[in-house]
Amino acid sequence: MTLDKSMLKVAQDAKAASHVLASLSTAVKNDLLQRMAQALIEQADVLITANELDLAAARAAGLAPAMIDRLVVDMKVVRSMADGLREVAELPDPVGEITGMRRRPNGLQVGRMRIPLGVIGIIYESRPNVTADAAGLCLKSGNAVILRGGKEAIHSNLAIGKILKNELERLGLPAAALQVIETTEREAMLELLQREEEIDLIIPRGGEGLIRFVSEHSRIPVIKHYKGVCHTFIDASADYAQAEKICINAKVQRPGVCNAMETLLIHQDIAETFVPRITAAMQTSGVELRGCPITCEFAENVLPASEDDWHAEYLDLTLAVRVVDNLDAAIAHIRKYGSLHTEVIVTRDYANSQRFLREVNSSVVMVNASSRFSDGNQFGLGAEIGISTTKLHSFGPMGLEDLTTRKFIVLGDGQTRS
């Protein structure tokens, strides 16, 4: 079968399966997810063995340590995938929820019912856990899912997908409800991106290059998240110990993820005392610093920052540091250089915290907490399908409800329109 016909069949089979999934009861979907979680645990050795093939290839190809970290599937990751599926099973099912019922003057009752989107395509790099997370969220929300991972995790993704599909078949459900594309050829992805009649939404997860490529070539609506240039602003009133703790966690705890801090902004009124303190703490933690002239004046061993540094998503132990005049300047910097992901203010000034919340329009805005909390699981959504930095139709971490839409329902008693 040619590649174009093969991808057409994948899409058509998924569309047919989506009709079955849309009518499943919550109990059946929850049972399926619980079975999938248990199957992952029971076959952990199969997953770890498959993952070792990917890790060996990644090391041979010279992938960066941060990329290899995203690839690892060990027992901890397997348990995390299983726990994610169980957590999704415990979440309320949005499908079928009816809201806004109201009676019109003519007696008609009009409301809205939440329904699945249909078929969702996930295109992603590294992170084999995405295979299980995405499958769980899509199936619980009544959607069929087509998963196209990167070549660096092909063995891991196929192994996870096979285990999950087996559970679908054991319950007599269509295996096409969950399909992992077996080829890593780019042409296969291009073919999928043309299947607008069968696929309802594309969610790319990965580097900026992948997301721009998908957005430029897709005939299907795309949820975009180009990069995570996350800022933390230390206000003049901030508690220094709290600010230091938050900043170290935001940069160091896991630097290779999209919710890690990439730029630190510091109010000029505290620069002389706080800049030396925070830069020394960062350097002790192995962070390379690139700073504005004032930062370089107050701290040692800081490289001068270039314009590119303010745009950079390092995904590594590198941090840009800038001293700004005031809150207005911090907000202006974020508006110019931010990626609409996550922004943080550390302050004891209530008025400033509220201004920051109102005027910074990123998908997540936080007060006195690490940007590392910007995550669907941490927000109570269960496993996260991705983070949207576009405002239609979802903004920020995406959970079950974001994989549904609403249709109008109308209840009448013989009314006709004159």
Tab-separated table of C-alpha atoms in Angstrom:
chain	number	residue	atom	x	y	z
A	1	MET	CA	0.000	0.000	0.000
A	2	THR	CA	1.363	3.424	-0.912
A	3	LEU	CA	2.060	5.932	1.836
A	4	ASP	CA	-0.799	8.239	0.884
A	5	LYS	CA	-3.313	5.375	0.848
A	6	SER	CA	-1.928	4.033	4.114
A	7	MET	CA	-2.408	7.389	5.869
A	8	LEU	CA	-5.862	7.766	4.333
A	9	LYS	CA	-6.838	4.394	5.812
A	10	VAL	CA	-5.459	5.415	9.207
A	11	ALA	CA	-7.559	8.573	9.158
A	12	GLN	CA	-10.714	6.869	7.877
A	13	ASP	CA	-10.443	4.055	10.418
A	14	ALA	CA	-9.989	6.610	13.188
A	15	LYS	CA	-13.078	8.494	12.026
A	16	ALA	CA	-15.166	5.331	12.105
A	17	ALA	CA	-13.825	4.459	15.563
A	18	SER	CA	-14.613	7.948	16.860
A	19	HIS	CA	-18.340	7.330	16.377
A	20	VAL	CA	-18.127	4.298	18.664
A	21	LEU	CA	-16.119	6.157	21.291
A	22	ALA	CA	-18.510	9.100	21.348
A	23	SER	CA	-21.323	6.846	22.548
A	24	LEU	CA	-19.390	4.976	25.256
A	25	SER	CA	-20.536	5.301	28.844
A	26	THR	CA	-18.275	6.847	31.453
A	27	ALA	CA	-18.047	3.485	33.220
A	28	VAL	CA	-16.713	1.724	30.119
A	29	LYS	CA	-14.153	4.454	29.460
A	30	ASN	CA	-12.961	4.418	33.049
A	31	ASP	CA	-12.665	0.619	33.030
A	32	LEU	CA	-10.613	0.840	29.843
A	33	LEU	CA	-8.185	3.352	31.357
A	34	GLN	CA	-7.769	1.301	34.535
A	35	ARG	CA	-7.010	-1.793	32.448
A	36	MET	CA	-4.501	0.156	30.375
A	37	ALA	CA	-2.757	1.414	33.514
A	38	GLN	CA	-2.447	-2.099	34.923
A	39	ALA	CA	-1.178	-3.450	31.598
A	40	LEU	CA	1.635	-0.875	31.546
A	41	ILE	CA	2.771	-1.938	35.012
A	42	GLU	CA	2.584	-5.633	34.193
A	43	GLN	CA	4.587	-5.197	30.988
A	44	ALA	CA	7.062	-2.624	32.256
A	45	ASP	CA	9.998	-4.835	31.265
A	46	VAL	CA	8.818	-4.780	27.649
A	47	LEU	CA	8.663	-0.988	27.681
A	48	ILE	CA	12.054	-0.543	29.326
A	49	THR	CA	13.684	-2.955	26.869
A	50	ALA	CA	12.190	-1.078	23.911
A	51	ASN	CA	13.295	2.219	25.426
A	52	GLU	CA	16.876	1.002	25.733
A	53	LEU	CA	16.996	0.754	21.923
A	54	ASP	CA	15.955	4.402	21.638
A	55	LEU	CA	18.416	5.547	24.301
A	56	ALA	CA	21.297	3.727	22.627
A	57	ALA	CA	20.466	5.351	19.297
A	58	ALA	CA	20.136	8.784	20.955
A	59	ARG	CA	23.539	8.529	22.606
A	60	ALA	CA	25.127	7.332	19.372
A	61	ALA	CA	23.572	10.304	17.566
A	62	GLY	CA	25.003	12.709	20.148
A	63	LEU	CA	21.678	14.062	21.447
A	64	ALA	CA	21.959	16.673	24.168
A	65	PRO	CA	21.554	15.486	27.778
A	66	ALA	CA	18.272	17.407	28.118
A	67	MET	CA	16.857	15.565	25.101
A	68	ILE	CA	18.022	12.187	26.407
A	69	ASP	CA	16.411	12.997	29.769
A	70	ARG	CA	13.062	13.419	27.987
A	71	LEU	CA	13.474	10.029	26.310
A	72	VAL	CA	14.011	7.867	29.383
A	73	VAL	CA	11.410	5.241	30.293
A	74	ASP	CA	12.335	3.596	33.587
A	75	MET	CA	10.115	2.061	36.253
A	76	LYS	CA	9.420	5.511	37.687
A	77	VAL	CA	8.186	6.752	34.298
A	78	VAL	CA	6.074	3.620	33.770
A	79	ARG	CA	4.400	4.141	37.140
A	80	SER	CA	3.860	7.787	36.289
A	81	MET	CA	2.158	6.857	33.008
A	82	ALA	CA	-0.048	4.341	34.790
A	83	ASP	CA	-0.884	6.830	37.536
A	84	GLY	CA	-1.763	9.405	34.881
A	85	LEU	CA	-4.243	7.026	33.263
A	86	ARG	CA	-5.800	6.229	36.637
A	87	GLU	CA	-6.075	9.919	37.487
A	88	VAL	CA	-7.861	10.594	34.197
A	89	ALA	CA	-10.226	7.725	34.944
A	90	GLU	CA	-11.119	9.424	38.233
A	91	LEU	CA	-11.838	12.790	36.625
A	92	PRO	CA	-15.405	13.869	35.841
A	93	ASP	CA	-16.432	12.992	32.285
A	94	PRO	CA	-17.264	16.192	30.393
A	95	VAL	CA	-19.050	14.392	27.545
A	96	GLY	CA	-22.816	14.813	27.670
A	97	GLU	CA	-22.766	17.662	30.189
A	98	ILE	CA	-25.652	20.074	29.511
A	99	THR	CA	-25.299	23.712	30.490
A	100	GLY	CA	-27.160	26.970	30.042
A	101	MET	CA	-30.660	25.548	29.540
A	102	ARG	CA	-33.095	28.441	29.315
A	103	ARG	CA	-36.656	28.852	28.139
A	104	ARG	CA	-37.307	31.249	25.272
A	105	PRO	CA	-40.493	33.373	25.043
A	106	ASN	CA	-41.917	30.896	22.490
A	107	GLY	CA	-41.535	28.038	24.977
A	108	LEU	CA	-38.458	26.436	23.383
A	109	GLN	CA	-35.779	25.282	25.805
A	110	VAL	CA	-32.277	26.009	24.473
A	111	GLY	CA	-29.017	24.796	25.973
A	112	ARG	CA	-25.657	23.303	25.095
A	113	MET	CA	-24.308	19.773	25.340
A	114	ARG	CA	-20.603	18.960	25.507
A	115	ILE	CA	-19.437	16.493	22.822
A	116	PRO	CA	-16.090	15.031	21.653
A	117	LEU	CA	-14.141	16.777	18.903
A	118	GLY	CA	-13.893	13.494	16.951
A	119	VAL	CA	-10.388	12.552	15.773
A	120	ILE	CA	-7.307	14.201	17.249
A	121	GLY	CA	-3.837	13.942	15.751
A	122	ILE	CA	-0.880	14.350	18.120
A	123	ILE	CA	2.530	15.010	16.540
A	124	TYR	CA	5.308	15.018	19.093
A	125	GLU	CA	9.029	14.648	19.757
A	126	SER	CA	10.860	12.698	22.477
A	127	ARG	CA	8.866	12.061	25.679
A	128	PRO	CA	7.368	8.600	25.161
A	129	ASN	CA	5.043	9.257	28.106
A	130	VAL	CA	3.061	11.529	25.761
A	131	THR	CA	1.823	8.354	24.054
A	132	ALA	CA	0.034	7.191	27.201
A	133	ASP	CA	-0.992	10.657	28.430
A	134	ALA	CA	-2.510	11.672	25.098
A	135	ALA	CA	-4.244	8.345	24.638
A	136	GLY	CA	-5.828	8.527	28.074
A	137	LEU	CA	-7.150	12.049	27.684
A	138	CYS	CA	-8.433	11.517	24.153
A	139	LEU	CA	-10.192	8.245	24.946
A	140	LYS	CA	-11.783	9.547	28.161
A	141	SER	CA	-13.126	12.570	26.242
A	142	GLY	CA	-14.581	10.247	23.589
A	143	ASN	CA	-12.080	11.016	20.832
A	144	ALA	CA	-10.109	8.710	18.596
A	145	VAL	CA	-6.406	9.562	18.529
A	146	ILE	CA	-3.633	9.254	15.947
A	147	LEU	CA	-0.164	9.475	17.475
A	148	ARG	CA	2.884	10.335	15.405
A	149	GLY	CA	6.023	10.435	17.555
A	150	GLY	CA	9.584	11.271	16.590
A	151	LYS	CA	12.127	8.796	15.299
A	152	GLU	CA	14.167	9.172	18.508
A	153	ALA	CA	11.410	7.386	20.504
A	154	ILE	CA	9.919	5.088	17.861
A	155	HIS	CA	10.539	1.805	19.707
A	156	SER	CA	9.171	3.156	22.996
A	157	ASN	CA	6.091	4.692	21.383
A	158	LEU	CA	5.200	1.550	19.449
A	159	ALA	CA	5.604	-0.610	22.553
A	160	ILE	CA	3.358	1.642	24.641
A	161	GLY	CA	0.807	1.886	21.841
A	162	LYS	CA	0.658	-1.889	21.388
A	163	ILE	CA	-0.022	-2.489	25.075
A	164	LEU	CA	-2.781	0.115	25.154
A	165	LYS	CA	-4.403	-1.113	21.918
A	166	ASN	CA	-4.533	-4.651	23.267
A	167	GLU	CA	-6.785	-3.439	26.069
A	168	LEU	CA	-9.133	-1.775	23.583
A	169	GLU	CA	-9.485	-5.051	21.711
A	170	ARG	CA	-10.021	-7.042	24.918
A	171	LEU	CA	-13.070	-4.888	25.614
A	172	GLY	CA	-14.356	-5.342	22.085
A	173	LEU	CA	-13.644	-1.730	21.132
A	174	PRO	CA	-12.156	-0.670	17.766
A	175	ALA	CA	-8.361	-0.793	17.807
A	176	ALA	CA	-8.340	2.143	15.364
A	177	ALA	CA	-9.426	4.372	18.235
A	178	LEU	CA	-5.731	4.526	19.141
A	179	GLN	CA	-3.168	4.361	16.348
A	180	VAL	CA	0.577	4.935	16.579
A	181	ILE	CA	2.101	5.696	13.185
A	182	GLU	CA	4.802	3.120	12.564
A	183	THR	CA	6.841	5.091	10.035
A	184	THR	CA	8.936	8.132	10.886
A	185	GLU	CA	8.969	9.421	7.304
A	186	ARG	CA	8.070	13.097	7.110
A	187	GLU	CA	5.859	12.374	4.110
A	188	ALA	CA	3.549	10.368	6.382
A	189	MET	CA	3.073	13.396	8.607
A	190	LEU	CA	2.426	15.596	5.577
A	191	GLU	CA	-0.232	13.170	4.346
A	192	LEU	CA	-1.969	13.190	7.732
A	193	LEU	CA	-1.985	16.986	7.784
A	194	GLN	CA	-4.084	16.991	4.616
A	195	ARG	CA	-6.839	14.750	6.007
A	196	GLU	CA	-9.185	17.558	7.033
A	197	GLU	CA	-12.322	15.499	6.358
A	198	GLU	CA	-11.356	12.811	8.858
A	199	ILE	CA	-9.151	14.572	11.456
A	200	ASP	CA	-10.653	17.387	13.528
A	201	LEU	CA	-7.657	18.818	15.407
A	202	ILE	CA	-3.855	18.617	15.312
A	203	ILE	CA	-1.811	19.145	18.475
A	204	PRO	CA	1.954	19.339	17.894
A	205	ARG	CA	4.245	18.920	20.907
A	206	GLY	CA	7.937	19.566	20.526
A	207	GLY	CA	10.420	22.198	19.447
A	208	GLU	CA	9.564	25.441	17.725
A	209	GLY	CA	10.709	24.067	14.362
A	210	LEU	CA	8.281	21.147	14.496
A	211	ILE	CA	5.350	23.321	15.507
A	212	ARG	CA	5.990	25.897	12.787
A	213	PHE	CA	6.334	23.116	10.207
A	214	VAL	CA	3.026	21.563	11.254
A	215	SER	CA	1.251	24.931	11.333
A	216	GLU	CA	2.497	25.852	7.867
A	217	HIS	CA	1.532	22.547	6.224
A	218	SER	CA	-1.709	21.588	7.961
A	219	ARG	CA	-5.172	21.955	6.434
A	220	ILE	CA	-6.558	20.988	9.853
A	221	PRO	CA	-6.880	23.417	12.797
A	222	VAL	CA	-3.686	23.397	14.904
A	223	ILE	CA	-3.211	24.145	18.602
A	224	LYS	CA	0.141	25.949	18.715
A	225	HIS	CA	2.758	26.248	21.442
A	226	TYR	CA	5.926	27.520	19.809
A	227	LYS	CA	8.136	27.811	22.889
A	228	GLY	CA	8.214	28.588	26.573
A	229	VAL	CA	10.062	31.831	27.237
A	230	CYS	CA	8.922	32.082	30.859
A	231	HIS	CA	9.729	35.131	32.993
A	232	THR	CA	9.970	35.744	36.726
A	233	PHE	CA	9.812	39.370	37.897
A	234	ILE	CA	11.209	40.181	41.353
A	235	ASP	CA	9.345	43.248	42.571
A	236	ALA	CA	10.885	45.825	44.918
A	237	SER	CA	8.816	44.521	47.837
A	238	ALA	CA	9.753	40.851	47.374
A	239	ASP	CA	10.977	38.731	50.240
A	240	TYR	CA	14.530	37.872	49.210
A	241	ALA	CA	14.577	34.351	50.667
A	242	GLN	CA	11.264	33.499	49.007
A	243	ALA	CA	12.366	35.025	45.704
A	244	GLU	CA	15.620	33.065	45.712
A	245	LYS	CA	13.834	29.801	46.483
A	246	ILE	CA	11.302	30.350	43.696
A	247	CYS	CA	13.923	31.351	41.122
A	248	ILE	CA	16.257	28.426	41.837
A	249	ASN	CA	13.381	25.976	41.551
A	250	ALA	CA	12.077	27.587	38.356
A	251	LYS	CA	15.469	27.402	36.628
A	252	VAL	CA	17.312	24.451	38.134
A	253	GLN	CA	14.788	21.777	39.146
A	254	ARG	CA	14.287	20.672	35.526
A	255	PRO	CA	15.753	23.138	33.019
A	256	GLY	CA	14.884	21.153	29.880
A	257	VAL	CA	11.109	21.675	30.031
A	258	CYS	CA	8.900	24.427	28.660
A	259	ASN	CA	7.770	25.780	32.046
A	260	ALA	CA	11.302	26.424	33.306
A	261	MET	CA	12.247	30.079	33.801
A	262	GLU	CA	14.351	31.491	30.956
A	263	THR	CA	14.523	35.206	31.888
A	264	LEU	CA	14.754	36.792	35.326
A	265	LEU	CA	13.620	40.419	35.682
A	266	ILE	CA	14.662	42.399	38.788
A	267	HIS	CA	13.339	45.770	39.991
A	268	GLN	CA	16.091	48.394	39.923
A	269	ASP	CA	15.423	49.450	43.538
A	270	ILE	CA	16.720	46.106	44.841
A	271	ALA	CA	19.289	45.393	42.132
A	272	GLU	CA	22.353	46.330	44.188
A	273	THR	CA	21.504	43.827	46.911
A	274	PHE	CA	19.463	41.131	45.174
A	275	VAL	CA	21.453	40.759	41.930
A	276	PRO	CA	24.658	39.598	43.700
A	277	ARG	CA	22.647	37.252	45.890
A	278	ILE	CA	20.615	35.542	43.179
A	279	THR	CA	23.434	35.361	40.635
A	280	ALA	CA	25.740	33.733	43.177
A	281	ALA	CA	23.039	31.203	44.054
A	282	MET	CA	22.432	30.454	40.379
A	283	GLN	CA	26.134	29.994	39.666
A	284	THR	CA	26.464	27.668	42.663
A	285	SER	CA	23.727	25.588	41.006
A	286	GLY	CA	25.684	25.469	37.748
A	287	VAL	CA	23.720	28.110	35.840
A	288	GLU	CA	25.441	30.211	33.176
A	289	LEU	CA	24.240	33.819	33.318
A	290	ARG	CA	23.776	36.392	30.582
A	291	GLY	CA	22.916	39.823	31.883
A	292	CYS	CA	22.145	43.411	31.032
A	293	PRO	CA	24.810	46.081	31.809
A	294	ILE	CA	23.438	46.700	35.325
A	295	THR	CA	23.450	42.968	36.083
A	296	CYS	CA	27.051	42.723	34.874
A	297	GLU	CA	27.951	45.689	37.100
A	298	PHE	CA	26.576	44.105	40.278
A	299	ALA	CA	27.556	40.467	39.657
A	300	GLU	CA	30.687	38.547	38.733
A	301	ASN	CA	31.234	36.138	35.845
A	302	VAL	CA	28.123	37.189	33.941
A	303	LEU	CA	28.276	37.280	30.141
A	304	PRO	CA	26.799	40.358	28.446
A	305	ALA	CA	23.337	39.541	27.106
A	306	SER	CA	22.520	40.060	23.445
A	307	GLU	CA	19.116	40.817	21.938
A	308	ASP	CA	18.801	37.113	21.091
A	309	ASP	CA	19.052	36.185	24.772
A	310	TRP	CA	15.777	37.947	25.585
A	311	HIS	CA	14.022	35.779	22.958
A	312	ALA	CA	15.785	32.551	23.938
A	313	GLU	CA	14.250	29.329	25.198
A	314	TYR	CA	17.478	27.752	26.454
A	315	LEU	CA	16.058	24.487	27.832
A	316	ASP	CA	19.334	24.237	29.708
A	317	LEU	CA	21.173	25.715	32.694
A	318	THR	CA	21.438	29.143	31.100
A	319	LEU	CA	19.537	32.209	32.293
A	320	ALA	CA	19.070	35.751	30.997
A	321	VAL	CA	18.917	38.423	33.725
A	322	ARG	CA	17.692	41.999	33.278
A	323	VAL	CA	17.224	44.867	35.691
A	324	VAL	CA	14.092	46.884	34.883
A	325	ASP	CA	12.918	50.273	36.094
A	326	ASN	CA	9.595	49.192	37.571
A	327	LEU	CA	6.522	47.002	37.129
A	328	ASP	CA	5.543	48.827	33.941
A	329	ALA	CA	8.931	48.029	32.419
A	330	ALA	CA	8.659	44.383	33.473
A	331	ILE	CA	5.246	44.046	31.827
A	332	ALA	CA	6.530	45.791	28.693
A	333	HIS	CA	9.489	43.384	28.499
A	334	ILE	CA	7.191	40.373	28.855
A	335	ARG	CA	4.853	41.681	26.160
A	336	LYS	CA	7.759	42.152	23.767
A	337	TYR	CA	9.720	38.963	24.392
A	338	GLY	CA	7.304	36.521	26.018
A	339	SER	CA	5.784	33.500	24.301
A	340	LEU	CA	2.401	33.605	26.124
A	341	HIS	CA	3.364	30.604	28.235
A	342	THR	CA	3.935	31.397	31.936
A	343	GLU	CA	4.903	34.576	33.806
A	344	VAL	CA	5.545	35.018	37.542
A	345	ILE	CA	5.725	37.980	39.891
A	346	VAL	CA	7.319	37.695	43.320
A	347	THR	CA	5.996	40.514	45.496
A	348	ARG	CA	4.481	41.471	48.850
A	349	ASP	CA	2.602	44.361	47.246
A	350	TYR	CA	-1.023	43.286	46.708
A	351	ALA	CA	-1.794	46.065	44.228
A	352	ASN	CA	1.197	45.115	42.085
A	353	SER	CA	0.253	41.441	42.164
A	354	GLN	CA	-3.247	42.278	40.938
A	355	ARG	CA	-1.941	44.544	38.170
A	356	PHE	CA	0.382	41.770	37.033
A	357	LEU	CA	-2.486	39.270	36.956
A	358	ARG	CA	-4.706	41.647	34.967
A	359	GLU	CA	-2.211	43.097	32.517
A	360	VAL	CA	0.004	40.127	31.636
A	361	ASN	CA	-1.940	38.094	29.095
A	362	SER	CA	0.059	34.882	28.959
A	363	SER	CA	-1.818	31.599	29.298
A	364	VAL	CA	-0.645	31.199	32.919
A	365	VAL	CA	0.111	34.110	35.261
A	366	MET	CA	1.322	33.383	38.785
A	367	VAL	CA	2.038	35.216	42.040
A	368	ASN	CA	4.743	34.031	44.450
A	369	ALA	CA	5.158	30.524	43.018
A	370	SER	CA	7.564	28.745	40.705
A	371	SER	CA	6.751	28.607	36.993
A	372	ARG	CA	7.371	24.865	37.233
A	373	PHE	CA	3.795	24.536	38.539
A	374	SER	CA	2.478	25.523	35.105
A	375	ASP	CA	1.296	22.035	34.263
A	376	GLY	CA	-2.071	20.401	33.678
A	377	ASN	CA	-1.492	17.751	36.316
A	378	GLN	CA	-0.555	20.360	38.919
A	379	PHE	CA	-3.681	22.332	38.031
A	380	GLY	CA	-5.919	19.311	38.604
A	381	LEU	CA	-6.571	18.497	34.939
A	382	GLY	CA	-5.089	15.030	35.157
A	383	ALA	CA	-2.552	14.138	32.465
A	384	GLU	CA	-1.978	17.073	30.117
A	385	ILE	CA	-2.500	16.898	26.362
A	386	GLY	CA	-0.353	19.976	25.818
A	387	ILE	CA	-0.136	23.695	26.462
A	388	SER	CA	-1.822	26.102	24.103
A	389	THR	CA	-0.374	29.572	23.622
A	390	THR	CA	-3.021	30.428	21.062
A	391	LYS	CA	-6.330	31.760	22.365
A	392	LEU	CA	-8.645	29.664	20.158
A	393	HIS	CA	-10.109	27.374	21.245
A	394	SER	CA	-8.068	26.707	24.369
A	395	PHE	CA	-5.431	28.756	26.234
A	396	GLY	CA	-2.898	27.235	28.623
A	397	PRO	CA	-2.603	23.625	29.840
A	398	MET	CA	-5.210	21.465	28.114
A	399	GLY	CA	-7.214	18.788	29.881
A	400	LEU	CA	-10.340	16.768	29.177
A	401	GLU	CA	-12.745	19.659	28.663
A	402	ASP	CA	-10.390	21.215	26.095
A	403	LEU	CA	-10.787	18.094	23.934
A	404	THR	CA	-14.515	18.660	23.602
A	405	THR	CA	-16.775	21.234	22.014
A	406	ARG	CA	-20.425	22.125	22.553
A	407	LYS	CA	-23.488	21.733	20.401
A	408	PHE	CA	-26.812	23.487	20.865
A	409	ILE	CA	-29.750	21.330	21.926
A	410	VAL	CA	-33.329	22.515	21.604
A	411	LEU	CA	-36.387	21.006	23.350
A	412	GLY	CA	-39.769	21.917	21.906
A	413	ASP	CA	-43.430	21.087	22.226
A	414	GLY	CA	-44.645	21.446	18.657
A	415	GLN	CA	-43.484	25.046	18.069
A	416	THR	CA	-43.272	26.321	14.500
A	417	ARG	CA	-41.707	29.553	13.295
A	418	SER	CA	-43.903	32.205	11.664
